[in-house]
Structures are given as structure tokens and as C-alpha cells.
Amino acid sequence: MVATLLITWAASSHSIHTGVGIGRSRVQHFLYASLSNPLTTPRRKGGGWSSNQLFCTASLIVNRNNSQGKKRNPAKPVDKSKINSNVSPHRAASAVRLLRIEQGGAFADLLNADYRESAIDDEMDYIQRTLGFRTNPLDARNTRLVTDIVAGVVRWKRYLDYLIFSLYDGAKNVKDMEPLLQQILRIGVYEIVKLGMPPYAVVNENVTLARAALRAGAGNMVNGILRRVASDREKDMLPLPKVEGDDRSKARALSVKYSHPVWMIRRWMTYLGQEGAIQLMEWNNSPPSFSLRANSGRGVSRDDLVLLLKKLNVQHELSPHMTEFVRLSTGLQSVIQAGLLKEGMCAVQDEGAGLVVSVVDPQPGETIIDCCAAPGGKALFMASRLQGQGSVIAIDVNQGRLRVLEEAAKVQALEGVVNACQDDIRSFAVGASIRADKVLLDAPCSGLGVLCKKPDMRWKRTLKDLEQLILLQDELLDAASLLVKPGGILVYSTCSVDPGENKERVESFLTRHPV
């Protein structure tokens, strides 16, 4: 069997591996020609595959937002009409959402791409059940603040906790602190240290929230700690651990300074060196941007999309790499409210995901299999490139996510090209008679390449997860290779920057399938 294997490696948006470090180049391309308990008021304290046919290109996956959490906090019996107008709506919503994230019942970025009235109503209900009162409604500005604060607190929580516990000698660690109080403190410290908000307003509003939601003593504690943080910041005296000693000690200090798990840092220091690991963490902590893809399936060009964005006064820039893509740093809610997604004019999709499709290079008349397709962003983009001629067979084990794909295909006028199939690619490949011109395996992975967009992912992943995913990736890649016809192309992509999920998987595959 003669075929071409193309391996795509997803990385943080607009970054490129440049020697030791991770640079900020707008070019997004990797090319390898060959394989190479309640608290009291505290006291303050200071077939055959050829290696020369292997290519790698960068990719980035957009997370699909889910508007419903898995858990709900216990309800407090309160008068539903009760509104506490003294409490800041966005801070109350942020504190409650952060609690839900810690309990595994919410995502850090839900509001960013799900600005619907029903979603906002859900947020207000959660506030009432958790805090025992309602606040004034969240408007568009407050909603954006919730998104920014929640994502920022989740991203920087290890550093924020370090500051908090450096100034508090009651609880000794996170587990000892009252959960809601901890979130309020994190919000306040984040607003002062990272957002640079006026300290007086931050202290006053978070003290009000703590007293309303907890008790007077909690408010006093918030007042003391936040005032100390503000003072130390102004004097440039905020505590920070020294990066010194052996690799383990350095990783622990860097874990606080850049708010990442120690195991990730040690792994990145091994692969990238200390400076490379720092550059990668700096990228992960930078504000994320988003991209929109003009839907050619409905005859919408990028120029058409740009005109629509100008009418909405949404700031944007053109992608220099993908002719269908436009970049946004703000304004996604405006796009959603205007109905551009619902009407199929465009789709939220990162350029990196588009670059994967450009490697597949769908041509009219081809049969393409997308092995782990749901929720379907790449499958839909590939289908649009077929110009109504050919087929994309979208396979996934999750029926619910496939339904999302099918609905999106209708919205984007691609239902005649995309064919969804619920199955595990490993079992599908064994009995399948079909052989495709091109096969895309966008494999389940650690997501270590998209920590900028998924700030909660860094705290959910473990080294054991990575080891298990590597075994799965090998199985899926072997199965996907069975579906490629002679002379066809297999594209393997991940949204990870870990060589163990990328280059090493390719080497392992070529060892199992020698020329």
C-alpha cells in the first residue's frame, strides 16, 4: 500500500516553535521533512509509511460551550423576589460560577460564546440558590466582566492563592478555607493585581459581597487582605517565590509565578528548557482571541463577512493565512446577538483548525472520513471545500454531539455533503469496506495546546491522563490507517503541544508500520 501520512500538531494560537522557546510569530506552521470550614476573622501576616512523507502543521481547536452544568449548589429557601441592589452583579455571578467550576459543574468560558437571555437567567437563578438573594440583572457589560474575571481567576488561581495565604495565617491551604470566601478573595486580588482596577472600588464591592453572602466577619477579612494586597502592589512588594535550586524546586516556584501545575512545567522544561517553558506559560496566560470563518456553503465570502462586522462595529483583522477567516479579540457577543451564527453566515473556528483542513486539502469529488468528528468544525469546513461534490463521513462515538454536527450542517447548507455515523472508529475500521481518498484523525488529546482558551484545562489534566491518552491515540491511528485507500492521505492532528502526543506517536506508528 502506498499512501501519504500527514501529522498535524495543534499549538497555542499564532505561535511557532523557534528553537528553545515558543515565539509569538503570526506564522502558525511546523514543518518536519523527516521524523526528528467556616473561618474567623484572620490575623494579618506579612501498511508501509515513509518517514520522508511526514509533514507537521499547527492546529488549534475551539472549545464547544455548554450552557448547562452538571451540578447545582444546594438551594437556600429565600423570597424569589428579593433583590440585593447593593451587591455588584458581575462579582456575585463570578463568585458563583467559580464555585461551580471548582465543583465540576460549569466551564470557565460559558458566557463568552453563549450570550443568550436564557443563559443569563440561569446565572441569576444560580446566584439566588447559592447566595440566598438575587442581584440586579447582568447586562452586556457585566456579562463580559464575568467572562473575563472568571477565566482570569481560573487561569491565575495558584498565584492568587499564594498571595492570599501569604497574608493570612488562619487556614494553611486551600482546602481549609471556606469555598465561597476563597472565590471572593480570588476575585478581589485578581481585580487589583491583574486587571489594575481602582483598589477602593474593588475592596468596597467585594467586602459588600462577603458580608451579604456570608457574614460581617468575612467582610472584615476580605477588607484586610485586599487592602494589604493593594498596598503591597503599589509599593511593588508583592511576595513571589525565588526560582532557584534543583529542577523540582524551580518548577514549584514557576508553578506559583505562572500558575501552572508542577508536572506540566517539569515536562515542558525537559522538552523546551526553562526559558521555553516560561514562554509557553506566558502564552497560555495571555488573553485569547477568536476567529470567524465565512461560510462558503451559503455563498458568504470573507468580504461579505467583513461588511457585516463593520455594520456591527466589531473590531477585526483579516487572517494572513486562511482566506475564509477573520480574527476577533472582542465583539463575539455582538456577532451572536445579530444572528450571524444562527443564520449560517459564519462559524466560530480558529485558524489552526482551518490549517488542519488546508493540509487535508479537500477537492470536489473526494470521499473524506473524519474519524473523531464531533462537534464537527473541521468536518463542516472540509464539506464546504467540496463545493457540493463528494462526501465527508463524520464518525464519532457520541450521538448527542453528532446531532449538534447535523444541525450545524443544516444551518450551513451542507447537509447533503456531511454524513454522520455513530461508531467507534476502532470497530468501524475493522469491518468497513469503504476506503477514502483522505482520512482525518483529530485525536482525543490532553489539550495542552489550547490552555489559553481553556484556562480550566490545566487544573483538570494529570500525567496519568496523558499516559492513557497516548495509548488511545496509537489505537485510533492504527484504525484510521485501515480506511485510507492506496495512494490516499492520512492526516493526524491534536490540540496538544506535547511531543509525546505528536512526534513520538508518529515515530511509534512508523515503527509498527514499516516501509
Tab-separated table of N, CA, C and O in Angstrom, residues 60-145:
chain	number	residue	atom	x	y	z
A	60	LEU	N	-5.339	24.479	16.126
A	60	LEU	CA	-5.929	24.936	17.374
A	60	LEU	C	-7.399	24.631	17.341
A	60	LEU	O	-8.070	24.896	16.364
A	61	ILE	N	-7.946	24.041	18.426
A	61	ILE	CA	-9.341	23.666	18.467
A	61	ILE	C	-10.138	24.666	19.266
A	61	ILE	O	-9.713	25.107	20.313
A	62	VAL	N	-11.312	25.059	18.753
A	62	VAL	CA	-12.250	25.880	19.513
A	62	VAL	C	-13.033	24.968	20.420
A	62	VAL	O	-13.519	23.933	19.987
A	63	ASN	N	-13.133	25.332	21.678
A	63	ASN	CA	-13.951	24.517	22.555
A	63	ASN	C	-15.418	24.778	22.297
A	63	ASN	O	-15.823	25.879	21.975
A	64	ARG	N	-16.235	23.754	22.422
A	64	ARG	CA	-17.671	23.914	22.278
A	64	ARG	C	-18.237	24.223	23.633
A	64	ARG	O	-18.005	23.520	24.598
A	65	ASN	N	-18.976	25.334	23.720
A	65	ASN	CA	-19.509	25.762	25.002
A	65	ASN	C	-20.775	25.029	25.353
A	65	ASN	O	-21.590	24.708	24.499
A	66	ASN	N	-20.919	24.781	26.640
A	66	ASN	CA	-22.089	24.070	27.141
A	66	ASN	C	-22.759	24.952	28.166
A	66	ASN	O	-22.139	25.404	29.101
A	67	SER	N	-24.019	25.228	27.957
A	67	SER	CA	-24.689	26.197	28.823
A	67	SER	C	-25.236	25.597	30.103
A	67	SER	O	-25.774	26.291	30.930
A	68	GLN	N	-25.132	24.304	30.278
A	68	GLN	CA	-25.678	23.693	31.482
A	68	GLN	C	-24.586	23.005	32.275
A	68	GLN	O	-23.770	22.288	31.721
A	69	GLY	N	-24.550	23.193	33.556
A	69	GLY	CA	-23.603	22.496	34.410
A	69	GLY	C	-24.165	21.171	34.865
A	69	GLY	O	-25.346	20.893	34.745
A	70	LYS	N	-23.283	20.337	35.388
A	70	LYS	CA	-23.708	19.016	35.821
A	70	LYS	C	-24.241	19.032	37.243
A	70	LYS	O	-25.005	18.183	37.624
A	71	LYS	N	-23.797	20.009	38.053
A	71	LYS	CA	-24.222	20.049	39.445
A	71	LYS	C	-24.845	21.398	39.740
A	71	LYS	O	-24.566	22.399	39.112
A	72	ARG	N	-25.671	21.405	40.709
A	72	ARG	CA	-26.223	22.664	41.173
A	72	ARG	C	-25.989	22.767	42.669
A	72	ARG	O	-26.063	21.784	43.393
A	73	ASN	N	-25.722	23.969	43.117
A	73	ASN	CA	-25.490	24.167	44.539
A	73	ASN	C	-26.793	24.022	45.313
A	73	ASN	O	-27.872	24.296	44.787
A	74	PRO	N	-26.718	23.602	46.554
A	74	PRO	CA	-27.936	23.464	47.353
A	74	PRO	C	-28.685	24.784	47.437
A	74	PRO	O	-28.098	25.840	47.621
A	75	ALA	N	-29.997	24.712	47.286
A	75	ALA	CA	-30.807	25.919	47.297
A	75	ALA	C	-31.027	26.422	48.709
A	75	ALA	O	-31.145	25.658	49.650
A	76	LYS	N	-31.064	27.744	48.852
A	76	LYS	CA	-31.414	28.359	50.121
A	76	LYS	C	-32.856	28.828	50.036
A	76	LYS	O	-33.258	29.420	49.035
A	77	PRO	N	-33.672	28.553	51.048
A	77	PRO	CA	-35.063	28.996	50.999
A	77	PRO	C	-35.144	30.514	51.161
A	77	PRO	O	-34.894	31.051	52.236
A	78	VAL	N	-35.399	31.190	50.051
A	78	VAL	CA	-35.459	32.646	50.074
A	78	VAL	C	-36.642	33.124	49.258
A	78	VAL	O	-37.209	32.395	48.456
A	79	ASP	N	-36.994	34.351	49.477
A	79	ASP	CA	-38.019	35.005	48.684
A	79	ASP	C	-37.437	35.298	47.299
A	79	ASP	O	-36.461	36.030	47.158
A	80	LYS	N	-38.055	34.723	46.262
A	80	LYS	CA	-37.520	34.861	44.918
A	80	LYS	C	-37.520	36.298	44.431
A	80	LYS	O	-36.796	36.655	43.516
A	81	SER	N	-38.366	37.113	44.998
A	81	SER	CA	-38.429	38.498	44.552
A	81	SER	C	-37.387	39.382	45.233
A	81	SER	O	-37.260	40.559	44.900
A	82	LYS	N	-36.663	38.822	46.198
A	82	LYS	CA	-35.689	39.597	46.946
A	82	LYS	C	-34.485	39.941	46.078
A	82	LYS	O	-33.844	39.065	45.508
A	83	ILE	N	-34.167	41.214	45.958
A	83	ILE	CA	-33.018	41.667	45.193
A	83	ILE	C	-32.134	42.524	46.080
A	83	ILE	O	-32.595	43.474	46.706
A	84	ASN	N	-30.865	42.173	46.141
A	84	ASN	CA	-29.897	42.970	46.888
A	84	ASN	C	-29.187	43.882	45.883
A	84	ASN	O	-28.247	43.468	45.202
A	85	SER	N	-29.626	45.093	45.771
A	85	SER	CA	-29.077	46.015	44.784
A	85	SER	C	-27.735	46.595	45.195
A	85	SER	O	-27.085	47.287	44.406
A	86	ASN	N	-27.306	46.318	46.429
A	86	ASN	CA	-26.013	46.811	46.887
A	86	ASN	C	-24.851	45.950	46.407
A	86	ASN	O	-23.704	46.390	46.401
A	87	VAL	N	-25.169	44.715	46.006
A	87	VAL	CA	-24.122	43.773	45.602
A	87	VAL	C	-23.845	43.915	44.111
A	87	VAL	O	-24.765	43.973	43.290
A	88	SER	N	-22.596	43.945	43.766
A	88	SER	CA	-22.179	44.015	42.362
A	88	SER	C	-22.628	42.766	41.612
A	88	SER	O	-22.216	41.652	41.969
A	89	PRO	N	-23.448	42.895	40.559
A	89	PRO	CA	-23.932	41.707	39.830
A	89	PRO	C	-22.815	40.859	39.244
A	89	PRO	O	-22.846	39.632	39.347
A	90	HIS	N	-21.832	41.492	38.621
A	90	HIS	CA	-20.809	40.677	37.963
A	90	HIS	C	-19.911	39.964	38.964
A	90	HIS	O	-19.418	38.867	38.685
A	91	ARG	N	-19.701	40.572	40.152
A	91	ARG	CA	-18.871	39.886	41.144
A	91	ARG	C	-19.627	38.726	41.778
A	91	ARG	O	-19.056	37.659	42.032
A	92	ALA	N	-20.924	38.909	42.032
A	92	ALA	CA	-21.727	37.805	42.558
A	92	ALA	C	-21.781	36.661	41.558
A	92	ALA	O	-21.595	35.487	41.910
A	93	ALA	N	-22.023	36.973	40.293
A	93	ALA	CA	-22.075	35.939	39.251
A	93	ALA	C	-20.732	35.251	39.095
A	93	ALA	O	-20.656	34.023	38.917
A	94	SER	N	-19.655	36.018	39.164
A	94	SER	CA	-18.320	35.421	39.040
A	94	SER	C	-18.023	34.473	40.189
A	94	SER	O	-17.492	33.367	39.984
A	95	ALA	N	-18.368	34.880	41.416
A	95	ALA	CA	-18.109	34.029	42.580
A	95	ALA	C	-18.875	32.723	42.488
A	95	ALA	O	-18.337	31.633	42.755
A	96	VAL	N	-20.138	32.801	42.069
A	96	VAL	CA	-20.964	31.590	41.964
A	96	VAL	C	-20.459	30.695	40.848
A	96	VAL	O	-20.368	29.475	40.991
A	97	ARG	N	-20.095	31.289	39.717
A	97	ARG	CA	-19.584	30.471	38.621
A	97	ARG	C	-18.275	29.800	39.002
A	97	ARG	O	-18.031	28.631	38.673
A	98	LEU	N	-17.418	30.507	39.690
A	98	LEU	CA	-16.159	29.911	40.131
A	98	LEU	C	-16.390	28.749	41.075
A	98	LEU	O	-15.680	27.730	41.021
A	99	LEU	N	-17.394	28.878	41.950
A	99	LEU	CA	-17.756	27.757	42.819
A	99	LEU	C	-18.181	26.556	41.994
A	99	LEU	O	-17.782	25.419	42.261
A	100	ARG	N	-18.996	26.799	40.965
A	100	ARG	CA	-19.477	25.703	40.123
A	100	ARG	C	-18.344	25.055	39.342
A	100	ARG	O	-18.319	23.839	39.134
A	101	ILE	N	-17.396	25.856	38.888
A	101	ILE	CA	-16.247	25.298	38.181
A	101	ILE	C	-15.447	24.385	39.103
A	101	ILE	O	-15.037	23.281	38.719
A	102	GLU	N	-15.227	24.828	40.325
A	102	GLU	CA	-14.483	24.016	41.289
A	102	GLU	C	-15.182	22.697	41.556
A	102	GLU	O	-14.550	21.670	41.800
A	103	GLN	N	-16.527	22.715	41.498
A	103	GLN	CA	-17.316	21.508	41.748
A	103	GLN	C	-17.543	20.696	40.484
A	103	GLN	O	-18.209	19.674	40.505
A	104	GLY	N	-16.989	21.132	39.378
A	104	GLY	CA	-17.120	20.397	38.131
A	104	GLY	C	-18.436	20.600	37.428
A	104	GLY	O	-18.803	19.801	36.558
A	105	GLY	N	-19.168	21.664	37.744
A	105	GLY	CA	-20.479	21.853	37.152
A	105	GLY	C	-20.580	23.011	36.191
A	105	GLY	O	-21.673	23.414	35.814
A	106	ALA	N	-19.454	23.563	35.743
A	106	ALA	CA	-19.508	24.687	34.816
A	106	ALA	C	-18.166	24.811	34.112
A	106	ALA	O	-17.172	24.206	34.508
A	107	PHE	N	-18.149	25.608	33.055
A	107	PHE	CA	-16.934	25.862	32.308
A	107	PHE	C	-16.542	27.334	32.471
A	107	PHE	O	-17.381	28.200	32.643
A	108	ALA	N	-15.274	27.611	32.366
A	108	ALA	CA	-14.786	28.966	32.612
A	108	ALA	C	-15.234	29.952	31.549
A	108	ALA	O	-15.296	31.146	31.793
A	109	ASP	N	-15.556	29.495	30.354
A	109	ASP	CA	-15.803	30.400	29.244
A	109	ASP	C	-17.227	30.346	28.728
A	109	ASP	O	-17.508	30.774	27.629
A	110	LEU	N	-18.136	29.819	29.501
A	110	LEU	CA	-19.501	29.618	29.012
A	110	LEU	C	-20.135	30.904	28.518
A	110	LEU	O	-20.713	30.940	27.441
A	111	LEU	N	-20.032	31.962	29.272
A	111	LEU	CA	-20.728	33.187	28.893
A	111	LEU	C	-20.137	33.828	27.653
A	111	LEU	O	-20.795	34.576	26.956
A	112	ASN	N	-18.901	33.526	27.362
A	112	ASN	CA	-18.244	34.208	26.264
A	112	ASN	C	-18.884	33.928	24.921
A	112	ASN	O	-18.938	34.779	24.053
A	113	ALA	N	-19.380	32.722	24.726
A	113	ALA	CA	-19.970	32.391	23.439
A	113	ALA	C	-21.417	31.963	23.567
A	113	ALA	O	-21.985	31.389	22.661
A	114	ASP	N	-22.028	32.237	24.713
A	114	ASP	CA	-23.401	31.811	24.915
A	114	ASP	C	-24.207	32.935	25.533
A	114	ASP	O	-24.884	32.755	26.529
A	115	TYR	N	-24.100	34.106	24.927
A	115	TYR	CA	-24.801	35.260	25.474
A	115	TYR	C	-26.256	35.219	25.018
A	115	TYR	O	-26.663	35.864	24.062
A	116	ARG	N	-27.045	34.409	25.667
A	116	ARG	CA	-28.478	34.296	25.395
A	116	ARG	C	-29.211	34.687	26.653
A	116	ARG	O	-28.714	34.549	27.767
A	117	GLU	N	-30.429	35.185	26.479
A	117	GLU	CA	-31.186	35.627	27.639
A	117	GLU	C	-31.442	34.480	28.602
A	117	GLU	O	-31.383	34.643	29.820
A	118	SER	N	-31.715	33.290	28.055
A	118	SER	CA	-31.975	32.142	28.922
A	118	SER	C	-30.739	31.778	29.739
A	118	SER	O	-30.842	31.377	30.898
A	119	ALA	N	-29.554	31.921	29.119
A	119	ALA	CA	-28.313	31.633	29.847
A	119	ALA	C	-28.106	32.620	30.983
A	119	ALA	O	-27.673	32.254	32.081
A	120	ILE	N	-28.410	33.893	30.736
A	120	ILE	CA	-28.275	34.904	31.782
A	120	ILE	C	-29.266	34.644	32.911
A	120	ILE	O	-28.945	34.786	34.091
A	121	ASP	N	-30.494	34.238	32.543
A	121	ASP	CA	-31.488	33.888	33.566
A	121	ASP	C	-30.991	32.738	34.425
A	121	ASP	O	-31.199	32.717	35.643
A	122	ASP	N	-30.350	31.771	33.789
A	122	ASP	CA	-29.783	30.645	34.541
A	122	ASP	C	-28.758	31.136	35.557
A	122	ASP	O	-28.711	30.669	36.697
A	123	GLU	N	-27.930	32.076	35.116
A	123	GLU	CA	-26.919	32.620	36.018
A	123	GLU	C	-27.567	33.277	37.234
A	123	GLU	O	-27.115	33.106	38.363
A	124	MET	N	-28.628	34.039	37.011
A	124	MET	CA	-29.303	34.714	38.125
A	124	MET	C	-29.933	33.707	39.083
A	124	MET	O	-29.942	33.900	40.297
A	125	ASP	N	-30.463	32.615	38.517
A	125	ASP	CA	-31.022	31.560	39.369
A	125	ASP	C	-29.954	30.914	40.233
A	125	ASP	O	-30.166	30.622	41.418
A	126	TYR	N	-28.781	30.668	39.633
A	126	TYR	CA	-27.676	30.086	40.396
A	126	TYR	C	-27.245	31.023	41.524
A	126	TYR	O	-26.917	30.587	42.627
A	127	ILE	N	-27.225	32.320	41.245
A	127	ILE	CA	-26.854	33.292	42.276
A	127	ILE	C	-27.822	33.210	43.450
A	127	ILE	O	-27.414	33.164	44.618
A	128	GLN	N	-29.115	33.169	43.144
A	128	GLN	CA	-30.109	33.129	44.216
A	128	GLN	C	-30.014	31.852	45.035
A	128	GLN	O	-30.051	31.893	46.266
A	129	ARG	N	-29.870	30.719	44.354
A	129	ARG	CA	-29.797	29.453	45.092
A	129	ARG	C	-28.542	29.356	45.943
A	129	ARG	O	-28.548	28.735	46.999
A	130	THR	N	-27.456	29.943	45.463
A	130	THR	CA	-26.182	29.831	46.171
A	130	THR	C	-26.024	30.870	47.271
A	130	THR	O	-25.583	30.559	48.382
A	131	LEU	N	-26.375	32.116	46.968
A	131	LEU	CA	-26.128	33.208	47.900
A	131	LEU	C	-27.319	33.562	48.764
A	131	LEU	O	-27.175	34.205	49.801
A	132	GLY	N	-28.529	33.162	48.329
A	132	GLY	CA	-29.722	33.447	49.101
A	132	GLY	C	-30.390	34.749	48.727
A	132	GLY	O	-31.314	35.188	49.407
A	133	PHE	N	-29.926	35.387	47.656
A	133	PHE	CA	-30.566	36.617	47.189
A	133	PHE	C	-30.261	36.785	45.700
A	133	PHE	O	-29.374	36.129	45.147
A	134	ARG	N	-31.016	37.651	45.078
A	134	ARG	CA	-30.757	37.992	43.687
A	134	ARG	C	-30.061	39.349	43.622
A	134	ARG	O	-30.193	40.178	44.521
A	135	THR	N	-29.343	39.558	42.545
A	135	THR	CA	-28.752	40.868	42.288
A	135	THR	C	-29.508	41.523	41.141
A	135	THR	O	-30.408	40.915	40.549
A	136	ASN	N	-29.146	42.727	40.821
A	136	ASN	CA	-29.678	43.326	39.603
A	136	ASN	C	-29.242	42.486	38.403
A	136	ASN	O	-28.201	41.817	38.459
A	137	PRO	N	-29.995	42.509	37.313
A	137	PRO	CA	-29.676	41.658	36.158
A	137	PRO	C	-28.307	41.972	35.558
A	137	PRO	O	-27.808	43.097	35.659
A	138	LEU	N	-27.743	40.949	34.919
A	138	LEU	CA	-26.484	41.128	34.205
A	138	LEU	C	-26.753	41.764	32.849
A	138	LEU	O	-27.500	41.208	32.037
A	139	ASP	N	-26.158	42.922	32.580
A	139	ASP	CA	-26.250	43.493	31.241
A	139	ASP	C	-25.046	43.024	30.419
A	139	ASP	O	-24.230	42.225	30.890
A	140	ALA	N	-24.943	43.513	29.198
A	140	ALA	CA	-23.874	43.050	28.307
A	140	ALA	C	-22.494	43.327	28.891
A	140	ALA	O	-21.595	42.483	28.826
A	141	ARG	N	-22.323	44.521	29.468
A	141	ARG	CA	-21.016	44.851	30.043
A	141	ARG	C	-20.677	43.941	31.213
A	141	ARG	O	-19.543	43.440	31.321
A	142	ASN	N	-21.653	43.714	32.114
A	142	ASN	CA	-21.410	42.831	33.254
A	142	ASN	C	-21.142	41.402	32.819
A	142	ASN	O	-20.344	40.683	33.435
A	143	THR	N	-21.804	40.992	31.743
A	143	THR	CA	-21.575	39.641	31.230
A	143	THR	C	-20.144	39.480	30.747
A	143	THR	O	-19.489	38.466	31.007
A	144	ARG	N	-19.647	40.484	30.043
A	144	ARG	CA	-18.252	40.424	29.596
A	144	ARG	C	-17.297	40.410	30.782
A	144	ARG	O	-16.275	39.708	30.766
A	145	LEU	N	-17.629	41.188	31.830
A	145	LEU	CA	-16.779	41.190	33.019
A	145	LEU	C	-16.765	39.831	33.703
A	145	LEU	O	-15.710	39.374	34.169
